[in-house]
Short mmCIF file of C-alpha atoms in Angstrom, two decimals:
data_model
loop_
_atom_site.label_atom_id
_atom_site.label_comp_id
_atom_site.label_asym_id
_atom_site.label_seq_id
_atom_site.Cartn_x
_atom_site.Cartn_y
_atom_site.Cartn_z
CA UNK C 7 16.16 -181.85 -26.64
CA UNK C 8 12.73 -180.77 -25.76
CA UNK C 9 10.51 -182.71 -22.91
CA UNK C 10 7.26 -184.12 -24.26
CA UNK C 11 4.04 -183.40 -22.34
CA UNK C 12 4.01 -186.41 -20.42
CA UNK C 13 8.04 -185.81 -19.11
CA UNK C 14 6.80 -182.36 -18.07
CA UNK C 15 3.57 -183.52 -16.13
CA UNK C 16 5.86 -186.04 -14.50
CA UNK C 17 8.18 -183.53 -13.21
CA UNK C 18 5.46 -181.51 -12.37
CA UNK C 19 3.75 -184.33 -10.32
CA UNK C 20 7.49 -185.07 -8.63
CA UNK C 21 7.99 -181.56 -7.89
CA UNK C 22 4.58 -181.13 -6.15
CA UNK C 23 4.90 -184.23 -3.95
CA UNK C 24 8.56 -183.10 -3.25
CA UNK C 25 7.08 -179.58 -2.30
CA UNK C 26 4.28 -181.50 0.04
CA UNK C 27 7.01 -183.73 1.66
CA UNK C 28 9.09 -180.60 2.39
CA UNK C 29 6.11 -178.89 3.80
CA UNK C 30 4.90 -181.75 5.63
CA UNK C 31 8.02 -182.51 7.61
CA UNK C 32 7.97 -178.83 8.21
CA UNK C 33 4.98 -178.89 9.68
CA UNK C 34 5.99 -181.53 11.65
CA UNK C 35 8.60 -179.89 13.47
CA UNK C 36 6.84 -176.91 14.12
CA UNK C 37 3.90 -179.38 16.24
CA UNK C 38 6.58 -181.00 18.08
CA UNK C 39 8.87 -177.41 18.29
CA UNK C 40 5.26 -175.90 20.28
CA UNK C 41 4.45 -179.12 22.58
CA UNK C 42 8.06 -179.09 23.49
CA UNK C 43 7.56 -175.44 24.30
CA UNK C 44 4.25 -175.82 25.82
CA UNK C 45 5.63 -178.41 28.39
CA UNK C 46 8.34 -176.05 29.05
CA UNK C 47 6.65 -172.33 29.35
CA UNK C 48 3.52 -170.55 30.89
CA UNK C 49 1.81 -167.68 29.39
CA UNK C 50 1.38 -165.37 31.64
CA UNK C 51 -2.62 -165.34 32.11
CA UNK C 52 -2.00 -168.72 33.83
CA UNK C 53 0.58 -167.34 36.41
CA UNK C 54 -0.35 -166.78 39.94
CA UNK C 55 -0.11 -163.34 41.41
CA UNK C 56 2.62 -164.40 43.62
CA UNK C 57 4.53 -165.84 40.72
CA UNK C 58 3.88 -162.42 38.76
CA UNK C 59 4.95 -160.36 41.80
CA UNK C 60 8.26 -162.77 41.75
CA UNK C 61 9.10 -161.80 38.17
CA UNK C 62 8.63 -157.98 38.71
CA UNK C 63 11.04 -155.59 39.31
CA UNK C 64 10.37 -151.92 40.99
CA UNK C 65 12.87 -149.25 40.15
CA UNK C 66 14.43 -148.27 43.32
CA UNK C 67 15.65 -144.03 43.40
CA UNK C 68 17.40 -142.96 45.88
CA UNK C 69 15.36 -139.69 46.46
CA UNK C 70 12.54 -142.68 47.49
CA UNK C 71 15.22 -144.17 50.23
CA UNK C 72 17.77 -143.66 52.69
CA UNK C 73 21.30 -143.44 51.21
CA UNK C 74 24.33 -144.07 53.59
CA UNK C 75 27.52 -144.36 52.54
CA UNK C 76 30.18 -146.45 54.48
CA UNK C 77 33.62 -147.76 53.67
CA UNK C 78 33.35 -146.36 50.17
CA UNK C 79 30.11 -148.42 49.57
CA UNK C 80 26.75 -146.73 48.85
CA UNK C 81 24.19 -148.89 50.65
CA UNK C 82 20.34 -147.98 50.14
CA UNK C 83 17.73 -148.53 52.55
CA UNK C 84 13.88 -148.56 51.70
CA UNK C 85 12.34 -149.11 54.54
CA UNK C 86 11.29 -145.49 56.11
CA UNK C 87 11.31 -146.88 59.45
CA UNK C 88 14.96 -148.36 59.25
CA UNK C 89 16.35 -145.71 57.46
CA UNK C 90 14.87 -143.22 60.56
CA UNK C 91 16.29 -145.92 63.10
CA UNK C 92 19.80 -146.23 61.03
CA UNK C 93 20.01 -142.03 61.44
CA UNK C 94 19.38 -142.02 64.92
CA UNK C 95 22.22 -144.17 65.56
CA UNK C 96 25.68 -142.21 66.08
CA UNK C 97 27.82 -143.01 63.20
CA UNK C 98 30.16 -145.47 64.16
CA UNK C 99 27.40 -147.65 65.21
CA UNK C 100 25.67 -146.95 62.17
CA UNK C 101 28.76 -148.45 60.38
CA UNK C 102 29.22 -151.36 61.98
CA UNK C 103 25.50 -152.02 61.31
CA UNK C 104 25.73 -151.11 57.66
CA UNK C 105 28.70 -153.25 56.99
CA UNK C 106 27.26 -156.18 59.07
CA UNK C 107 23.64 -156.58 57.56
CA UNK C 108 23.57 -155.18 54.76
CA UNK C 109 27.05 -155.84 53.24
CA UNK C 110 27.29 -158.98 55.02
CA UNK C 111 30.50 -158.80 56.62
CA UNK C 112 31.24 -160.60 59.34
CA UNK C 113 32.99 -159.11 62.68
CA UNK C 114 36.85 -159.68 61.76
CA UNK C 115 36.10 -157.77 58.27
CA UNK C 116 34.33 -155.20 59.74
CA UNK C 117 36.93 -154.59 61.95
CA UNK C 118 39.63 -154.73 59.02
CA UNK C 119 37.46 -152.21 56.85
CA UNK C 120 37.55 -149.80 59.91
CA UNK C 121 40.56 -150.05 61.81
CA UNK C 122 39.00 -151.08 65.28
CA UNK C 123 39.41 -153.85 67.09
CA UNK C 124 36.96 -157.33 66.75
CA UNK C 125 35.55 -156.70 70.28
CA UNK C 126 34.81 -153.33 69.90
CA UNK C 127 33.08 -154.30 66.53
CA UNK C 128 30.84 -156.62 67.91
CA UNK C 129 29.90 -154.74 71.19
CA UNK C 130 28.78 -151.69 68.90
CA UNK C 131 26.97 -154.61 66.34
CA UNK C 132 25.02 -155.82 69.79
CA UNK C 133 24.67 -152.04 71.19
CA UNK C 134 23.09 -150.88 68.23
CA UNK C 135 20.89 -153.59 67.67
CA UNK C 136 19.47 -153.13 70.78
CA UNK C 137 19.15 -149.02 70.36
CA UNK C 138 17.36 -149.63 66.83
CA UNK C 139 15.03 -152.66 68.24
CA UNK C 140 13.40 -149.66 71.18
CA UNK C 141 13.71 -147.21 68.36
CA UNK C 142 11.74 -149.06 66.18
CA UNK C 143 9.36 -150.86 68.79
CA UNK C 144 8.11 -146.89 69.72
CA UNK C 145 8.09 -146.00 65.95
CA UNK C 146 5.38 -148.98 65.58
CA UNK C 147 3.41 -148.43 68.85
CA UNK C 148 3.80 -144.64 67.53
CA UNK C 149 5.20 -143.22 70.93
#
């Protein structure tokens, strides 16, 4: 059974509005796809500097910092001055520091990870505090 002419320009007609429907509601979704977007994200022309400097991320070599290593941890230091005031200190002092602030460690744990007593621990934590805060007070003033 063949169509006549009118059958096929009525399919045609349904087929086109189906098409437009489809492509409509398409269309559709895509708008409300980008406002819900738009609401939800910034481009970054319209960031601040100190939200850009947030999102960053410098690579960090240790040939550019000081690398101790302490309790089987390898703890890097940036900070030139720091690093200088961390080697100054005698070792066991330089431990106790390393564990404390920069491994966060409390004095108990520190004590645990190196067989000393809690006492000892925190004298050494106090000690050394104090050596680093002249070290680094004449490495400013540049004496």
């Amino acid at each position: 059974m063949e169509l006549s002419s009118f059958q096929r320009t009525t399919i045609q007609h349904q087929f086109d509005r189906f098409a437009k429907l489809v492509i409509a509601g398409e269309a559709k979704k895509q708008k409300k796809e980008l406002a819900r977007r738009g609401s939800n994200e910034k481009s970054f022309s319209e960031l601040s500097q100190k939200e850009q400097d947030r999102l960053c991320m410098e690579d960090v070599y240790p040939s550019e910092c000081y690398c101790f290593t302490v309790a089987g941890y390898d703890v890097l230091v940036k900070s030139e001055a720091v690093g200088e005031a961390l080697s100054n200190l005698p070792k066991e002092k330089r431990d106790v520091i390393l564990l404390a602030f920069f491994l966060g460690m409390n004095d108990g744990e520190i004590a645990a990870c190196l067989d000393r007593v809690r006492r000892t621990v925190c004298y050494q934590r106090t000690s050394s505090l104090k050596q680093m805060k002249d070290y680094l007070e004449d490495y400013q003033y540049g004496e």
